[in-house]
Coordinates of N, CA, C and O in Angstrom, one line a residue:
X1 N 0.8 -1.2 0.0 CA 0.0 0.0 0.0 C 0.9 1.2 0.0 O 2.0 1.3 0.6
X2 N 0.4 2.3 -0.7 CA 1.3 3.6 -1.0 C 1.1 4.3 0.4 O 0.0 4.1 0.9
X3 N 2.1 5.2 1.2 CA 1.8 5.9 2.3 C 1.5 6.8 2.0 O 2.0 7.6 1.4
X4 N 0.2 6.9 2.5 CA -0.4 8.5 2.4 C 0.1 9.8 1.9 O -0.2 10.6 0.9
X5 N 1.2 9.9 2.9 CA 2.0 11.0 2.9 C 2.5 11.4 1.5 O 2.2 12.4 0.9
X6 N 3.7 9.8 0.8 CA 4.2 9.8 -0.1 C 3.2 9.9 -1.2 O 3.6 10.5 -2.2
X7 N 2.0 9.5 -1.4 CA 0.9 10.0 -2.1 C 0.8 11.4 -2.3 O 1.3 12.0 -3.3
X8 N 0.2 11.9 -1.4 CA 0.1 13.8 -1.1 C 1.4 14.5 -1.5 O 1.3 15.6 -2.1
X9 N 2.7 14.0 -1.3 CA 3.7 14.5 -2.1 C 4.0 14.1 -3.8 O 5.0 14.4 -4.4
X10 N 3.2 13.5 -4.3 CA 3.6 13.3 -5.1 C 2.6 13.7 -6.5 O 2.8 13.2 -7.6
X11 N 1.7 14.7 -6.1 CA 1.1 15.5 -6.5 C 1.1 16.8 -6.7 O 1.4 17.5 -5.7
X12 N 0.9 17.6 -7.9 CA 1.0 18.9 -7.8 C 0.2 19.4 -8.2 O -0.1 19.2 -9.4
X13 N -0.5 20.4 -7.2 CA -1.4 21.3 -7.3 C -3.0 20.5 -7.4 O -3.9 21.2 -7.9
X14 N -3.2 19.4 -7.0 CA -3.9 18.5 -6.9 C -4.0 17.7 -7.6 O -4.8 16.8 -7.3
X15 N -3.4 17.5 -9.0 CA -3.1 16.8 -10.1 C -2.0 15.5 -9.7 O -1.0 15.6 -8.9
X16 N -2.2 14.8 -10.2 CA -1.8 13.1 -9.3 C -0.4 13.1 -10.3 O -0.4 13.6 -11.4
X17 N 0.4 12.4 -9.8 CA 1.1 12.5 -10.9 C 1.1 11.5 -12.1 O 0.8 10.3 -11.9
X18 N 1.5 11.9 -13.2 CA 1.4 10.8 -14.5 C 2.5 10.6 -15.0 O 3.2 11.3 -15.7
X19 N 2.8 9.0 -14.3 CA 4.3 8.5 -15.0 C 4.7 8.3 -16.2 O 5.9 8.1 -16.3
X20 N 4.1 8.4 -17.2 CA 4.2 8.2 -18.8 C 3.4 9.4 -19.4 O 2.3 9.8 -18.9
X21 N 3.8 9.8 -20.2 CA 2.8 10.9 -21.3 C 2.5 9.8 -22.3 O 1.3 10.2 -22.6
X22 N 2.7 8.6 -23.1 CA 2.6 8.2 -24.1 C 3.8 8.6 -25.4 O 3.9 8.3 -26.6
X23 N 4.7 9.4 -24.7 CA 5.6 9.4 -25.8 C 6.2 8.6 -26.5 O 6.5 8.7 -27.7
X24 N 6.4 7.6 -25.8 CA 6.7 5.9 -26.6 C 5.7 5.4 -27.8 O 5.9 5.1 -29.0
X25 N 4.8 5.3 -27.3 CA 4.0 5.1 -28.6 C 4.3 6.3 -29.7 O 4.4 5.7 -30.7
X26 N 4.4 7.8 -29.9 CA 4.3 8.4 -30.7 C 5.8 8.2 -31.4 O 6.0 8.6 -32.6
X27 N 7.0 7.4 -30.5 CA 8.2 7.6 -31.4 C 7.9 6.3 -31.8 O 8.6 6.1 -32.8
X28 N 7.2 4.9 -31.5 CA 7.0 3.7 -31.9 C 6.5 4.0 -33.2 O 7.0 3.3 -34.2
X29 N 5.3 5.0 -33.6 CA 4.9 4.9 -35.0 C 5.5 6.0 -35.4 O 4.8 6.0 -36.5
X30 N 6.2 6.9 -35.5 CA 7.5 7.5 -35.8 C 8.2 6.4 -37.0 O 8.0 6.4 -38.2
X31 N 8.8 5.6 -36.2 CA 9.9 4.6 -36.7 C 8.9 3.5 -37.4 O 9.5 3.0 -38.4
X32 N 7.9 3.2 -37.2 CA 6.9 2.5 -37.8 C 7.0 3.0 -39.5 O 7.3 2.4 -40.5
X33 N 6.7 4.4 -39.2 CA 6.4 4.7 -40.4 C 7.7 5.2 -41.3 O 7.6 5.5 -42.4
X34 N 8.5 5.2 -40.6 CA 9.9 5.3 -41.1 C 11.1 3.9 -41.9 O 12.1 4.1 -42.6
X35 N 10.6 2.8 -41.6 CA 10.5 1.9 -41.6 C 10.1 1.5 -42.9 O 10.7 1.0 -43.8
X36 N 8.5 1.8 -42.8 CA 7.7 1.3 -44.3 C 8.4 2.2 -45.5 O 8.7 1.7 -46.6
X37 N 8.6 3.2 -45.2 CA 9.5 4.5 -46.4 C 10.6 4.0 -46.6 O 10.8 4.0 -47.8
X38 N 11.4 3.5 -46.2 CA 12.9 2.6 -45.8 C 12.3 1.4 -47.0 O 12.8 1.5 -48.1
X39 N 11.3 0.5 -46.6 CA 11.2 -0.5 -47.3 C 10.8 -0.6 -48.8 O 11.1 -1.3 -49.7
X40 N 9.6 0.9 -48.6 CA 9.8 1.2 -50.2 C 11.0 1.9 -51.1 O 11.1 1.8 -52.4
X41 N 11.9 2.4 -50.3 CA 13.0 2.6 -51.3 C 14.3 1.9 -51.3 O 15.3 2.2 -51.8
X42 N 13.8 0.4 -50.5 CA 14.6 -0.7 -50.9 C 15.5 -0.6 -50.3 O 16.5 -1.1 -50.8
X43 N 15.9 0.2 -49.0 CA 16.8 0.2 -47.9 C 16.3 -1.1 -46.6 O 15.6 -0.9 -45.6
X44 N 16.8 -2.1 -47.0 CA 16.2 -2.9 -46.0 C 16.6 -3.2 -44.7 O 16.1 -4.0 -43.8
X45 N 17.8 -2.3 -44.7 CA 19.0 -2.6 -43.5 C 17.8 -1.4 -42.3 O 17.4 -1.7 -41.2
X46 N 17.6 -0.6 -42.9 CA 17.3 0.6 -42.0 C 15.6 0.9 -41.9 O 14.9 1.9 -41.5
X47 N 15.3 -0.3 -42.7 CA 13.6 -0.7 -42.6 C 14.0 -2.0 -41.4 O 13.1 -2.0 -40.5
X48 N 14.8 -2.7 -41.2 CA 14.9 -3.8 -40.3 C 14.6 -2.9 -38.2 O 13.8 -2.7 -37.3
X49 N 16.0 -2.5 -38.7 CA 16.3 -1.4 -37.8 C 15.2 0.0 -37.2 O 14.9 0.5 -36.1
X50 N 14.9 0.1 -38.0 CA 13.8 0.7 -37.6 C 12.4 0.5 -37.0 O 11.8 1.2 -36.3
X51 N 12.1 -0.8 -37.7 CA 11.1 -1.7 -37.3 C 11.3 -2.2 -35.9 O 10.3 -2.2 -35.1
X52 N 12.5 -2.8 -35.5 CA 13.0 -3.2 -34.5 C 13.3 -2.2 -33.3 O 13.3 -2.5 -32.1
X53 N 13.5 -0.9 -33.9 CA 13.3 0.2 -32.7 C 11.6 0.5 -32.4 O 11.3 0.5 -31.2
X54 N 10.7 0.8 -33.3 CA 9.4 0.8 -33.1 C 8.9 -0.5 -32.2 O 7.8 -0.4 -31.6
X55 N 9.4 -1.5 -32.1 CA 8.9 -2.7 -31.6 C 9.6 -2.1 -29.8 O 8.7 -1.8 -29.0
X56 N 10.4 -1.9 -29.4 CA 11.0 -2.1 -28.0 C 10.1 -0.9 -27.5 O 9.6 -1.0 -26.4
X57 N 9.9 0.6 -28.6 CA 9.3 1.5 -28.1 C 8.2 1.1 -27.4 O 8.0 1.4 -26.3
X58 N 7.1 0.3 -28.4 CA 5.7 -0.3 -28.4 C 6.0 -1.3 -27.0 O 5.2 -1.0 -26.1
X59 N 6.5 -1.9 -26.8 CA 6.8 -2.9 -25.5 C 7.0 -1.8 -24.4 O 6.1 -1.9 -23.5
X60 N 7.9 -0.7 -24.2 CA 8.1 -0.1 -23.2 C 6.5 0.7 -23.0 O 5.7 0.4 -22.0
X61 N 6.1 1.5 -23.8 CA 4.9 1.5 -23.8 C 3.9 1.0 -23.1 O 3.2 1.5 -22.2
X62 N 3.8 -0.3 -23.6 CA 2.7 -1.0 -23.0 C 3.1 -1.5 -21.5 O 2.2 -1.7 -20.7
X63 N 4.5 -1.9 -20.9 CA 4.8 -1.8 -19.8 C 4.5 -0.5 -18.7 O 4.1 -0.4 -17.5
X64 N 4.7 0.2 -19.5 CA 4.6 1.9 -18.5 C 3.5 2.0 -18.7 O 3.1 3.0 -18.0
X65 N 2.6 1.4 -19.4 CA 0.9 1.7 -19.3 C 0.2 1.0 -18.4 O -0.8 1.5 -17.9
X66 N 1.0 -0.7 -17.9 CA 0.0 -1.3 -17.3 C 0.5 -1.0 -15.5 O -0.1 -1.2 -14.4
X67 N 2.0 -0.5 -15.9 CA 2.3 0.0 -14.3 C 1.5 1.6 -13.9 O 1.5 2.0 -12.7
X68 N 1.1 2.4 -14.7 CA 0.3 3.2 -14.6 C -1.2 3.0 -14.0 O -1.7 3.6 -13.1
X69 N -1.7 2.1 -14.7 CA -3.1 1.5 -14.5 C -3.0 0.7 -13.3 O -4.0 0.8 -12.7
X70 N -2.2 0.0 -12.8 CA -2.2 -0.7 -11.4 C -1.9 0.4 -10.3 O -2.7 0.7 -9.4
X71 N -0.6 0.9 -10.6 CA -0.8 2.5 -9.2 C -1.7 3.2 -9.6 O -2.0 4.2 -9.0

């Protein structure tokens, strides 16, 4: 259980605080779509690479989302 206290401090101005904005998702389809442009111009090294950065983004993501939703 969270301590009260450490609760009440960890708000500002009565706004709770929010551990993630979602920026992970917006650089996940970032590179998503950086990725597909890469593959249409037959760069496959940096359509791989890229794809593969969009994927860890999308995983951290969804981790910082479900530790959000449990606290």
């Amino acid at each position: 259980m969270i301590d009260p206290t450490l609760a009440a401090s960890l708000t500002t101005l009565g706004q709770p605080l929010q551990l993630f904005s979602g920026e992970f998702l917006q650089y996940a389809l970032i590179f998503f779509v950086l990725a597909l442009l890469a593959t249409v111009v037959g760069a496959r090294g940096v359509a791989g690479i890229s794809m593969e950065i969009a994927r860890i983004f999308i995983f951290l993501f969804l981790v910082l989302a479900i530790i959000s939703i449990v606290l």
